[in-house]
PDB file of C-alpha atoms and ligand atoms in Angstrom:
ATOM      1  CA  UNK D 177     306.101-100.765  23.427  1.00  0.00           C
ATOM      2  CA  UNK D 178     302.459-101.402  21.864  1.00  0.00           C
ATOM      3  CA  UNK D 179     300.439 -98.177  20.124  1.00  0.00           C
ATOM      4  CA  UNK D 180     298.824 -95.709  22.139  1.00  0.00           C
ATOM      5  CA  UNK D 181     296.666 -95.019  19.763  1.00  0.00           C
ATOM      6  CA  UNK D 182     293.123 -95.436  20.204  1.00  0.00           C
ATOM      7  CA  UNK D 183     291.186 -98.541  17.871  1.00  0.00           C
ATOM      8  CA  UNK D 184     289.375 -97.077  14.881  1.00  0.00           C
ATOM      9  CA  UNK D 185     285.289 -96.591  16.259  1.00  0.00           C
ATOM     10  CA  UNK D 186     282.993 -96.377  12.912  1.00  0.00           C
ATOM     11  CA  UNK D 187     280.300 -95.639  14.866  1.00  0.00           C
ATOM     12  CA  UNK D 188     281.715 -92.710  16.495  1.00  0.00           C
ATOM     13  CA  UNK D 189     283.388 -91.642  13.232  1.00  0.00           C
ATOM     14  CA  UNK D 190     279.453 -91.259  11.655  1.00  0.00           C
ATOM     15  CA  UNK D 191     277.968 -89.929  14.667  1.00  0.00           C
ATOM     16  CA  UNK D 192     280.424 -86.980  14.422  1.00  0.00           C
ATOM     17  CA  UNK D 193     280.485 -87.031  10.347  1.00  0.00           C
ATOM     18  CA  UNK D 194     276.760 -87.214   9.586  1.00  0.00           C
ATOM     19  CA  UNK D 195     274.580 -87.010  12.489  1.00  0.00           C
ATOM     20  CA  UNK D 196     273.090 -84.419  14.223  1.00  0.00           C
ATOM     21  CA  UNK D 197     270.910 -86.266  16.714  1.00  0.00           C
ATOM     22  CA  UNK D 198     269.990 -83.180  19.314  1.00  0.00           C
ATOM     23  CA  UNK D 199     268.925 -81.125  16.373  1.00  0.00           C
ATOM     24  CA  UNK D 200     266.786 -83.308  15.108  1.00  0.00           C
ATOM     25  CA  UNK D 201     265.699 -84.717  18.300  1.00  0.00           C
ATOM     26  CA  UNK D 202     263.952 -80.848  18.854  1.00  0.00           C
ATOM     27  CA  UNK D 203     263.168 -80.524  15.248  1.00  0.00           C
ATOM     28  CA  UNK D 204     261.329 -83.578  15.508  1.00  0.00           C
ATOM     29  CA  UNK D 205     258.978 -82.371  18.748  1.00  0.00           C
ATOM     30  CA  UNK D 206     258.328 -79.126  17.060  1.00  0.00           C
ATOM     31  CA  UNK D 207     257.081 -80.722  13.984  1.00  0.00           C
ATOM     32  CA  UNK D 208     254.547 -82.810  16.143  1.00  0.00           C
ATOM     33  CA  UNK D 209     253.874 -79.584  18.194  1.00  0.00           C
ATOM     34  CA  UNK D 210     252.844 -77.557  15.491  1.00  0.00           C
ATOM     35  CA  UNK D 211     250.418 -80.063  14.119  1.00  0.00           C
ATOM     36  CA  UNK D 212     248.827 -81.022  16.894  1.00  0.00           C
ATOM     37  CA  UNK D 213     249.552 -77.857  18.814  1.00  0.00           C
ATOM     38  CA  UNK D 214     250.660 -80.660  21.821  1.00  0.00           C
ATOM     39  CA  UNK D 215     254.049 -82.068  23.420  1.00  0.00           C
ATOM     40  CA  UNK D 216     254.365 -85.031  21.808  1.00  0.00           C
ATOM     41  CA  UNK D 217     255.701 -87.760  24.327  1.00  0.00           C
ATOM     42  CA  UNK D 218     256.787 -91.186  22.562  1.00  0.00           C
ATOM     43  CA  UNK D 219     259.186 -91.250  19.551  1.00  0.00           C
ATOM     44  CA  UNK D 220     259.778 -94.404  17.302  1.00  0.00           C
ATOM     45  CA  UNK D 221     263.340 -93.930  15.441  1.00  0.00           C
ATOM     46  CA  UNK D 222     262.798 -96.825  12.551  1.00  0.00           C
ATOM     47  CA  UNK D 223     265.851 -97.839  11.104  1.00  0.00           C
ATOM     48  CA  UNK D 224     267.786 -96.562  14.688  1.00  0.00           C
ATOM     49  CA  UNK D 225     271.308 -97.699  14.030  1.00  0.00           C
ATOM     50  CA  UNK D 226     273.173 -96.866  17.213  1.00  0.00           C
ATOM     51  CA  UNK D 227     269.823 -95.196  18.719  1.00  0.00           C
ATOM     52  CA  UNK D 228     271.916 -92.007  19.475  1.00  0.00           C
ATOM     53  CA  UNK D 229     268.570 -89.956  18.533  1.00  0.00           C
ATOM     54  CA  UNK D 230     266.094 -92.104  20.895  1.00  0.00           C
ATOM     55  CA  UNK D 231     269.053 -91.528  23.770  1.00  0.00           C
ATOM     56  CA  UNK D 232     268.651 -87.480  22.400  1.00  0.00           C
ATOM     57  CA  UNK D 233     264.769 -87.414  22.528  1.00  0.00           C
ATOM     58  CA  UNK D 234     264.534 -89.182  26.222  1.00  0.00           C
ATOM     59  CA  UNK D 235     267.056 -85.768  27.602  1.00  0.00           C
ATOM     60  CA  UNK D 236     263.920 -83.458  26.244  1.00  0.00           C
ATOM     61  CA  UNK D 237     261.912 -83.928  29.376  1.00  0.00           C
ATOM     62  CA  UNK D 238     260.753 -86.746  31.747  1.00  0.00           C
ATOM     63  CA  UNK D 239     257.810 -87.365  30.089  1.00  0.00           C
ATOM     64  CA  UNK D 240     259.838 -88.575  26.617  1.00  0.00           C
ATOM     65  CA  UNK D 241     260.261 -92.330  25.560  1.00  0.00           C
ATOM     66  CA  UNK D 242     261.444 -93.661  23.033  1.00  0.00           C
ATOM     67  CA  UNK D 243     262.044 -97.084  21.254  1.00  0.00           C
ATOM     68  CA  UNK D 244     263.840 -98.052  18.290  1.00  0.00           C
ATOM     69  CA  UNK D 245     263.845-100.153  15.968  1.00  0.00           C
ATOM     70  CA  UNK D 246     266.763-101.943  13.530  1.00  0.00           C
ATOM     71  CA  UNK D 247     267.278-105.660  12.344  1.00  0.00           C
ATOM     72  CA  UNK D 248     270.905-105.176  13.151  1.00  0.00           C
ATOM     73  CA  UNK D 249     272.364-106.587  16.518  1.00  0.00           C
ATOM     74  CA  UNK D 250     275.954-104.763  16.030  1.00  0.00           C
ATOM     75  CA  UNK D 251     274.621-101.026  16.070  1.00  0.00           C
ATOM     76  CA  UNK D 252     272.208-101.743  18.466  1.00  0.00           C
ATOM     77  CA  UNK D 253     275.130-103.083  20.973  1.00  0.00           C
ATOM     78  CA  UNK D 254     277.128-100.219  20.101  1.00  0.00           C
ATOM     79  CA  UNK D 255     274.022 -97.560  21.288  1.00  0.00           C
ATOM     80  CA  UNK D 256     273.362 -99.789  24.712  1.00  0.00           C
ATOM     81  CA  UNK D 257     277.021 -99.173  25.083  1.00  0.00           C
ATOM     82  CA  UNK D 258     277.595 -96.016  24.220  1.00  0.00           C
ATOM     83  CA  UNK D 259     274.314 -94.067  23.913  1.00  0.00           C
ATOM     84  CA  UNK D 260     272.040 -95.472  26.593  1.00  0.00           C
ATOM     85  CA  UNK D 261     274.160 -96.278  29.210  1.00  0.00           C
ATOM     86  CA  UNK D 262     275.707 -92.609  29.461  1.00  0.00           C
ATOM     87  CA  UNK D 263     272.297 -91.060  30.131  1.00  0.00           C
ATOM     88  CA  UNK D 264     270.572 -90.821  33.809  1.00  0.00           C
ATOM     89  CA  UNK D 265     268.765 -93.584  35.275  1.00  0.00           C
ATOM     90  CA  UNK D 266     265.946 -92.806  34.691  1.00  0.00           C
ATOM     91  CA  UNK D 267     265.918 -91.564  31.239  1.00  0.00           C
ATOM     92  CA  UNK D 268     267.888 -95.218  30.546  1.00  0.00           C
ATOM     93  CA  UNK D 269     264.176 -96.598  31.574  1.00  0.00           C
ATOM     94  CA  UNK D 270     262.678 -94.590  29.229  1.00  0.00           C
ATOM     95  CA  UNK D 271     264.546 -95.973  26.003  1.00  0.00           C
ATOM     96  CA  UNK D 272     263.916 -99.597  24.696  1.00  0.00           C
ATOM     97  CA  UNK D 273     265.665-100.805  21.454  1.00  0.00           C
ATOM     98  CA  UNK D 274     264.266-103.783  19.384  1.00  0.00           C
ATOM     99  CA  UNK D 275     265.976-105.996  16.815  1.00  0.00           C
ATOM    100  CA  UNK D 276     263.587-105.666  14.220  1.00  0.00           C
ATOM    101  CA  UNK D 277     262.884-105.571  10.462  1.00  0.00           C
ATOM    102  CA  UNK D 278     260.708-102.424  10.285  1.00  0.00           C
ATOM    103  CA  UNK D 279     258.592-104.362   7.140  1.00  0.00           C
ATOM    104  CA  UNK D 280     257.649-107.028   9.981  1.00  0.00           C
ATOM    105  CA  UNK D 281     254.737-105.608  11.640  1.00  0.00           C
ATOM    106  CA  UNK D 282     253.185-104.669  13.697  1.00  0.00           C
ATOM    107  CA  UNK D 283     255.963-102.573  15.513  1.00  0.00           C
ATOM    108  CA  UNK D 284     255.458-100.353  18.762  1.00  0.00           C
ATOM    109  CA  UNK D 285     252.590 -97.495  18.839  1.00  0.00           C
ATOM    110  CA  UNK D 286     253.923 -93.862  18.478  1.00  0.00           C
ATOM    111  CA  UNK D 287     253.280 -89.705  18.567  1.00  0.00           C
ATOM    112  CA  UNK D 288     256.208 -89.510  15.947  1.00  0.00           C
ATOM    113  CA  UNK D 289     257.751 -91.874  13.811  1.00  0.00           C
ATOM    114  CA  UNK D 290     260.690 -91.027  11.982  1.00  0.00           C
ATOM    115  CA  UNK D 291     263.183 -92.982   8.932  1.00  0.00           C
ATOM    116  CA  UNK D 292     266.193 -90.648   9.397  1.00  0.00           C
ATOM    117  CA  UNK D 293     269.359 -90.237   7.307  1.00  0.00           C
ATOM    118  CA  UNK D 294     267.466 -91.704   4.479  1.00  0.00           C
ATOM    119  CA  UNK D 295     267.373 -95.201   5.574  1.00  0.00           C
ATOM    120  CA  UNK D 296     264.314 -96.121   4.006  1.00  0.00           C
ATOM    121  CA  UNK D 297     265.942 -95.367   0.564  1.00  0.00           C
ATOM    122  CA  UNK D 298     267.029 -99.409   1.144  1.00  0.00           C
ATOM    123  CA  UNK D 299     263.346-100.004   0.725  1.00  0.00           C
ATOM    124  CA  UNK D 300     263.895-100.009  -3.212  1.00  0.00           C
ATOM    125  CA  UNK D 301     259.860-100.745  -4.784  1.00  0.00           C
ATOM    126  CA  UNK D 302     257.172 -98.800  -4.872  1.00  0.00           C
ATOM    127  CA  UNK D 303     255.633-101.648  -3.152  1.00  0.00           C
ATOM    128  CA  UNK D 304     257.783-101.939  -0.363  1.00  0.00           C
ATOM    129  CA  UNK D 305     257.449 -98.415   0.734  1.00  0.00           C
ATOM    130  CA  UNK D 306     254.089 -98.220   0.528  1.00  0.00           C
ATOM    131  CA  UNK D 307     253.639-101.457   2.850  1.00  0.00           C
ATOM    132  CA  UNK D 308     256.157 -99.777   5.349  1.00  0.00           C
ATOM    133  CA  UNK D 309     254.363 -96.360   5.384  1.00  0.00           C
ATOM    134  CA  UNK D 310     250.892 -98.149   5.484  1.00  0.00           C
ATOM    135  CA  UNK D 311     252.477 -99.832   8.365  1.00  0.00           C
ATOM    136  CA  UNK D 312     253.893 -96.788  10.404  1.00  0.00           C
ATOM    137  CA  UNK D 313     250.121 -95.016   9.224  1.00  0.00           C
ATOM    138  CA  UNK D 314     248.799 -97.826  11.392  1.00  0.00           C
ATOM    139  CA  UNK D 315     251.235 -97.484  14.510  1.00  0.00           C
ATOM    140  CA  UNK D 316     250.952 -93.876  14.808  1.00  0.00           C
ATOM    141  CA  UNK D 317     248.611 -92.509  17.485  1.00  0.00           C
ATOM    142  CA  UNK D 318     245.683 -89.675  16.852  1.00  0.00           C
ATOM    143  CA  UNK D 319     247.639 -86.532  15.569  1.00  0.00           C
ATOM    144  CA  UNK D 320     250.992 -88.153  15.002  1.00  0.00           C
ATOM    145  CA  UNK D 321     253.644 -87.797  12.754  1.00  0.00           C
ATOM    146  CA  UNK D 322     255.767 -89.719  10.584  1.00  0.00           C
ATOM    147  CA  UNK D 323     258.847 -87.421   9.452  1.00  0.00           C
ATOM    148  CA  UNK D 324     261.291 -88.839   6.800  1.00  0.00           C
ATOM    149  CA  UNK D 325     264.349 -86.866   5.345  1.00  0.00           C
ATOM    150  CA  UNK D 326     265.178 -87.078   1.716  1.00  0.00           C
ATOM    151  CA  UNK D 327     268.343 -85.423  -0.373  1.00  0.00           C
ATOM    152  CA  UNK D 328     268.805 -85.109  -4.058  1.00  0.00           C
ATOM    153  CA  UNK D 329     269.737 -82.311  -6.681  1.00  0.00           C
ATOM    154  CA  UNK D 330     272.189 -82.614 -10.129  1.00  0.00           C
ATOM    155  CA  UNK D 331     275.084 -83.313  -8.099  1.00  0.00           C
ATOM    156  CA  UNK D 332     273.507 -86.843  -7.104  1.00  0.00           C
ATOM    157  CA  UNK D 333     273.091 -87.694 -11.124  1.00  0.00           C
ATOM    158  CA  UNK D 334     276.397 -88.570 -11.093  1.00  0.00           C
ATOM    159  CA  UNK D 335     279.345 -90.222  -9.399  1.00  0.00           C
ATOM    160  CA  UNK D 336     280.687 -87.530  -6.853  1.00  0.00           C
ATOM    161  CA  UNK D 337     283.583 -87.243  -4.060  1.00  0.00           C
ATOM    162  CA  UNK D 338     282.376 -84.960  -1.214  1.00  0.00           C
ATOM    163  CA  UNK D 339     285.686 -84.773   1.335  1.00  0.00           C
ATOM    164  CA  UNK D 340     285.387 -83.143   4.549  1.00  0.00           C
ATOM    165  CA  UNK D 341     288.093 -82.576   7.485  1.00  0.00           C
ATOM    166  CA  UNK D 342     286.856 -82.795  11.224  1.00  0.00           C
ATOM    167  CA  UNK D 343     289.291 -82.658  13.945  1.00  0.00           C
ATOM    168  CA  UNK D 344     291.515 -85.773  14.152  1.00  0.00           C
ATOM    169  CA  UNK D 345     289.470 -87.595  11.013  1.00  0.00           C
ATOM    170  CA  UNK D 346     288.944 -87.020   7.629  1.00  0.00           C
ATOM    171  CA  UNK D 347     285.929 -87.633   6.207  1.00  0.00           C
ATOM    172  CA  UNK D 348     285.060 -88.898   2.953  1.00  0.00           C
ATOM    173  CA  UNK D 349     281.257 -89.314   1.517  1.00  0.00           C
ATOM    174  CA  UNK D 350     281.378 -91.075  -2.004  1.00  0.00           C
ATOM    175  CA  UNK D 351     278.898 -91.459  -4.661  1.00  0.00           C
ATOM    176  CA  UNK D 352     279.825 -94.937  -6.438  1.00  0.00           C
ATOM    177  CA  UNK D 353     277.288 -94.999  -9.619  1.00  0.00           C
ATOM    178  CA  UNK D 354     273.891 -93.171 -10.109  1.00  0.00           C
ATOM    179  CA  UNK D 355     271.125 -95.127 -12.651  1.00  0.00           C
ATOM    180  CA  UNK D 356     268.792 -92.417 -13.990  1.00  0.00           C
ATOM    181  CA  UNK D 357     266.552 -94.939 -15.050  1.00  0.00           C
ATOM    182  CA  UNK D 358     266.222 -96.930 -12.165  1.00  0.00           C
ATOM    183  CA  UNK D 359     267.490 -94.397  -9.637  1.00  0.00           C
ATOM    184  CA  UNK D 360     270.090 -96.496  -7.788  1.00  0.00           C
ATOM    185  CA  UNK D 361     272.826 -95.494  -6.329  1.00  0.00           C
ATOM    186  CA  UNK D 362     274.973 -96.440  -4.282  1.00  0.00           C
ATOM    187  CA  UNK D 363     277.171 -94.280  -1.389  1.00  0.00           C
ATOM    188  CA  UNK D 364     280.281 -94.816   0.598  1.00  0.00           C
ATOM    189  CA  UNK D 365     281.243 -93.247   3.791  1.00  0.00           C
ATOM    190  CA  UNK D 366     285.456 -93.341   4.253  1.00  0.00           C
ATOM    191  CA  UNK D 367     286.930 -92.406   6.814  1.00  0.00           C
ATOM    192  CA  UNK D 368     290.945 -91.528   7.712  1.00  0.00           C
ATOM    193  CA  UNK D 369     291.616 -90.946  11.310  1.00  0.00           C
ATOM    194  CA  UNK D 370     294.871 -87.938  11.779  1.00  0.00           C
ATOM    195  CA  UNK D 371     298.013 -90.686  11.609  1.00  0.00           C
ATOM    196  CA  UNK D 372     295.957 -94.086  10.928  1.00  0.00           C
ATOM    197  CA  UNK D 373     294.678 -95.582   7.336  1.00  0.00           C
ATOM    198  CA  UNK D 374     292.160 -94.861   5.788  1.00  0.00           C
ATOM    199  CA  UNK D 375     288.638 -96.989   6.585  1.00  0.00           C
ATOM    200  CA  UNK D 376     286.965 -97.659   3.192  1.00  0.00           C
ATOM    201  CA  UNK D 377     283.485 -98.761   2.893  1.00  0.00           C
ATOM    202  CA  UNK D 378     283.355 -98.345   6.632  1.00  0.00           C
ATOM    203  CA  UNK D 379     279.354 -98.004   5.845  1.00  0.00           C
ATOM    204  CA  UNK D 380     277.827 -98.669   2.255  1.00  0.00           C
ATOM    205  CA  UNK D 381     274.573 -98.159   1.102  1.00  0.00           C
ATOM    206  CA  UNK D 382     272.563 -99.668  -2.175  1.00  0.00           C
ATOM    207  CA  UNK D 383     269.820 -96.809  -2.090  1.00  0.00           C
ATOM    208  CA  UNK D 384     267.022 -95.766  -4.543  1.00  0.00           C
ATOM    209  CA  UNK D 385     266.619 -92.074  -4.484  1.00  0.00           C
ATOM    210  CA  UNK D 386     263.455 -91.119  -3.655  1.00  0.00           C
ATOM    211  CA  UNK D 387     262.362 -87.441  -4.890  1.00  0.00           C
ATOM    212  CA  UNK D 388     259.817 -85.281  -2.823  1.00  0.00           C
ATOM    213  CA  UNK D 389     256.938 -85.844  -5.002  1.00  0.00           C
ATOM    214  CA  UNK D 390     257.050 -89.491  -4.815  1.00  0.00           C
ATOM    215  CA  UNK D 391     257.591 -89.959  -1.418  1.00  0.00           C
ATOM    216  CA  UNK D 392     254.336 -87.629  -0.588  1.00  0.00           C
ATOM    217  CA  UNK D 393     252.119 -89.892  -3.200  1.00  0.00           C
ATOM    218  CA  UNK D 394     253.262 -92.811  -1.561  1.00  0.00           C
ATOM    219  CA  UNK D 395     252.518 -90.874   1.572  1.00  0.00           C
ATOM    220  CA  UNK D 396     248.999 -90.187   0.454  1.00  0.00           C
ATOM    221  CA  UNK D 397     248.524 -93.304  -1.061  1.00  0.00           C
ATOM    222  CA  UNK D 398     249.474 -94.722   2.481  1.00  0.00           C
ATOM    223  CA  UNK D 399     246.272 -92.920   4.156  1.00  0.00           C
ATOM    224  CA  UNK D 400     248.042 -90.067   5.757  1.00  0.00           C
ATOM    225  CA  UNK D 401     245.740 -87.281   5.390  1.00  0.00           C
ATOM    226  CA  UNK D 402     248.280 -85.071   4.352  1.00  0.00           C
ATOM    227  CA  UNK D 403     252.751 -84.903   3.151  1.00  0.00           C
ATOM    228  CA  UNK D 404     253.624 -81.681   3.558  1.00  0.00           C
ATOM    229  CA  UNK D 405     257.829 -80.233   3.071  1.00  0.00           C
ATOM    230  CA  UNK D 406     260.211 -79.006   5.336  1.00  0.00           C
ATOM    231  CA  UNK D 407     262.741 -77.260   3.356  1.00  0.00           C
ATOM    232  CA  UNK D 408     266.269 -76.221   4.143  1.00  0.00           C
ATOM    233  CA  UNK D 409     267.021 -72.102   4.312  1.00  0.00           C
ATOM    234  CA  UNK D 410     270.145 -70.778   2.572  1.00  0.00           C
ATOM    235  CA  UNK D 411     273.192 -69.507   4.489  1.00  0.00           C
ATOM    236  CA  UNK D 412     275.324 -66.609   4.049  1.00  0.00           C
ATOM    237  CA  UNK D 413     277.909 -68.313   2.022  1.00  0.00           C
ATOM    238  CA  UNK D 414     275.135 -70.383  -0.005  1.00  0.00           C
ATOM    239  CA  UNK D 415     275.086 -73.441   1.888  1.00  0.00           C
ATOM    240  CA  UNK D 416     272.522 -74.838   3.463  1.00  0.00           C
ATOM    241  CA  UNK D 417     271.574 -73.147   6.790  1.00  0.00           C
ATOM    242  CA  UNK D 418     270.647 -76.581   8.585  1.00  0.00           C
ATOM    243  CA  UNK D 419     266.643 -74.247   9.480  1.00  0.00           C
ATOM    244  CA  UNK D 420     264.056 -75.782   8.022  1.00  0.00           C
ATOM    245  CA  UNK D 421     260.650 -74.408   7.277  1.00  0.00           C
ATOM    246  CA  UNK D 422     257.442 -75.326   5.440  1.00  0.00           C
ATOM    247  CA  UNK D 423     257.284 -74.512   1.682  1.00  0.00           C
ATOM    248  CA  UNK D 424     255.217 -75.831  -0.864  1.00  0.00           C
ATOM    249  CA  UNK D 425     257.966 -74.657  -3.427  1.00  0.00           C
ATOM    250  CA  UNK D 426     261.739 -75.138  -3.205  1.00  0.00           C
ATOM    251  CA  UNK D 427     264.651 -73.264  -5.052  1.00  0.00           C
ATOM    252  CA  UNK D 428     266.853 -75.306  -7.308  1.00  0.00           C
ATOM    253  CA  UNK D 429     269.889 -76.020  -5.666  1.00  0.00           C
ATOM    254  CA  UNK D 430     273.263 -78.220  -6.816  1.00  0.00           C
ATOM    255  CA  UNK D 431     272.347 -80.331  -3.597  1.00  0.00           C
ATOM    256  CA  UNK D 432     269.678 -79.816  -1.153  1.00  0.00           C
ATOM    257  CA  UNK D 433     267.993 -82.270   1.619  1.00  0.00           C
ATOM    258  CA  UNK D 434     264.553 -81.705   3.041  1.00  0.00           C
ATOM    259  CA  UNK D 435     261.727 -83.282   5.501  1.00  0.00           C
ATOM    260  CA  UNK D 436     258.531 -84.738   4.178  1.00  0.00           C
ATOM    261  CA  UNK D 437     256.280 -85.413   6.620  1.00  0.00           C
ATOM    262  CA  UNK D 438     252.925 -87.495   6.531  1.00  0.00           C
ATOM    263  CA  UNK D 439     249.874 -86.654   9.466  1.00  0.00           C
ATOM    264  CA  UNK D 440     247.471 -88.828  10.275  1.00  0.00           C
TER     265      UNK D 440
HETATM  266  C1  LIG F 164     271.849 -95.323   7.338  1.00  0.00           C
HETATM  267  S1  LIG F 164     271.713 -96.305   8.806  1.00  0.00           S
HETATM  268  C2  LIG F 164     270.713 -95.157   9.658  1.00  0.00           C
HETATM  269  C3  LIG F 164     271.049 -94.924  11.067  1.00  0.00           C
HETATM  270  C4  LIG F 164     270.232 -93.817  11.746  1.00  0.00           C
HETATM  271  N1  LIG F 164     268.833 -93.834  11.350  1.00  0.00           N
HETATM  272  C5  LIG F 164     270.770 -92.430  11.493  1.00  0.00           C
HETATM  273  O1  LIG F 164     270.002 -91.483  11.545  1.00  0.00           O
HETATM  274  O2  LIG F 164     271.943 -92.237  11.281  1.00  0.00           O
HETATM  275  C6  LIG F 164     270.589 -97.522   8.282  1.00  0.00           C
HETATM  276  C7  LIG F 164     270.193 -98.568   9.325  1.00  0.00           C
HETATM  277  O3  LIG F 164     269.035 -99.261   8.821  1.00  0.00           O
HETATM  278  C8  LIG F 164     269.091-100.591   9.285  1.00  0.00           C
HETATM  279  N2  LIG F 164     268.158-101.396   8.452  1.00  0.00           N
HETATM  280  C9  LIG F 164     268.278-101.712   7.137  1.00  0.00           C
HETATM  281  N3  LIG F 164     267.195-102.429   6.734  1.00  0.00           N
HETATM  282  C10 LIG F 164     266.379-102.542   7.817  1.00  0.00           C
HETATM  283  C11 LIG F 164     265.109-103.157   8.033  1.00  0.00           C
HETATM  284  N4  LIG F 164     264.454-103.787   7.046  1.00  0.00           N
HETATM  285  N5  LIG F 164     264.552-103.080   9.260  1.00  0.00           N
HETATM  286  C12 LIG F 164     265.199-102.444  10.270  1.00  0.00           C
HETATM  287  N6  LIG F 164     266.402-101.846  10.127  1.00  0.00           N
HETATM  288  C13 LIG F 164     266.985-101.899   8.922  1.00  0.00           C
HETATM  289  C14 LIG F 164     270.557-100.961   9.165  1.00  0.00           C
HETATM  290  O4  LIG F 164     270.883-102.042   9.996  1.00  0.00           O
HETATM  291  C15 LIG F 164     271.243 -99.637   9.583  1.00  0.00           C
HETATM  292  O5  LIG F 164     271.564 -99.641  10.947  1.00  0.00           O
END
């Protein structure tokens, strides 16, 4: 008698280990909202992955679109499969996906632009972020937004195992080296699924961390008129409390994540 047991999906396993694509999806429109006190109507996810926030942003109303952009056919599938095809209609006609590299210009005009989950951290120069936030400076229509996230603290400064349990998988989020001279890292997301093996290196990423002050220079240096911080609250228990408001100073925290974003 063959297994019952459903194939390992990597894509799901991230969605439900590090995403948190409605969130942001709102987050994102009332960042736009507050600095141009308007709805903002088309998003441009760069670096999209599976899309699953362009499929969130589209469910905010019927006057959201969204396109999204990433030079990688297998993720993009996987969100036409899974993402776009389970929403209405209509809303299906209002999300387009492009295989892309987001430092081939020029890409699709936008209110908000956004490089989630810190995917730009691939883009390791100086030079090569400043050409792709020159570039999304360009594609962003009067009063838009481009919103980037960024993570850091003393915990990143060296090799760390983060291990979390979900329901039926086990989640593992790995810090392989740290350079503090260079700043490269490089992360692992492993996952175990209740009863199967363990998936390692089911996603790997050769990142330079960014901090907060040099993404806004490069921000500035980019022509947006202003990089301003969205910084994370503190829970209860001392975690972070996933609400983010505007500081100009931040606390100093083992770990922390926060939004920088640039307006035109
Ligand atoms: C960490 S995933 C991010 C997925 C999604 N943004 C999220 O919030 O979870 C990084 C994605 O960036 C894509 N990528 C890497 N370099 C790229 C480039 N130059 N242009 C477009 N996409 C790129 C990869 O294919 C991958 O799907």
């Amino acid at each position: 008698m063959g297994s019952t047991a459903r194939p390992f999906d990597k894509y799901d396993a991230y969605a439900r280990s590090v995403q948190a694509s409605r969130d942001e999806a709102k987050f994102l429109s009332a960042v736009y909202r507050d600095v141009s006190g308007q709805e903002p109507k088309t998003l441009r996810e760069d670096f999209c992955g599976t899309y699953a926030l362009c499929c969130e942003w589209v469910k905010l109303g019927p006057e959201k679109r969204a396109i999204g952009i990433d030079i990688d056919r297998e993720p993009l599938a996987y969100g036409a499969h899974h993402h776009r095809a389970a929403l209405d209609a209509h809303a299906q006609l209002r999300v387009i996906a492009h295989q892309r590299d987001v430092l081939k210009g020029p890409l699709p005009r936008a209110d908000v632009i956004c490089a989630l989950n810190f995917s730009y951290f691939c883009l390791q120069s100086r030079q090569s972020l400043l050409r792709y936030f020159k570039s999304c400076r360009r594609s962003l229509s009067p009063g838009g937004v481009f919103v980037v996230d960024t993570f850091g603290g003393p915990q990143h400064h060296e090799p760390s195992l983060d291990t979390r349990r979900l329901p039926g998988l086990t989640y593992y989020f790995e810090q392989e080296f740290f350079d503090p001279i260079s700043n490269r890292t490089r992360f692992s997301l492993h996952y175990k699924p209740l009863g199967g093996r363990i998936r390692k290196r089911a996603f790997t990423y050769d990142w330079r961390m960014w901090s907060i002050a040099e993404v806004r220079d490069v921000m500035l240096d980019a022509g947006f008129k202003d990089a301003f911080v969205f910084w994370e609250g503190t829970a209860r228990d001392g975690r972070g409390s996933g609400r983010f408001t505007r500081k100009e100073r931040g606390e100093p925290c083992q770990v922390w994540v926060a939004y920088v974003v640039g307006r035109v």
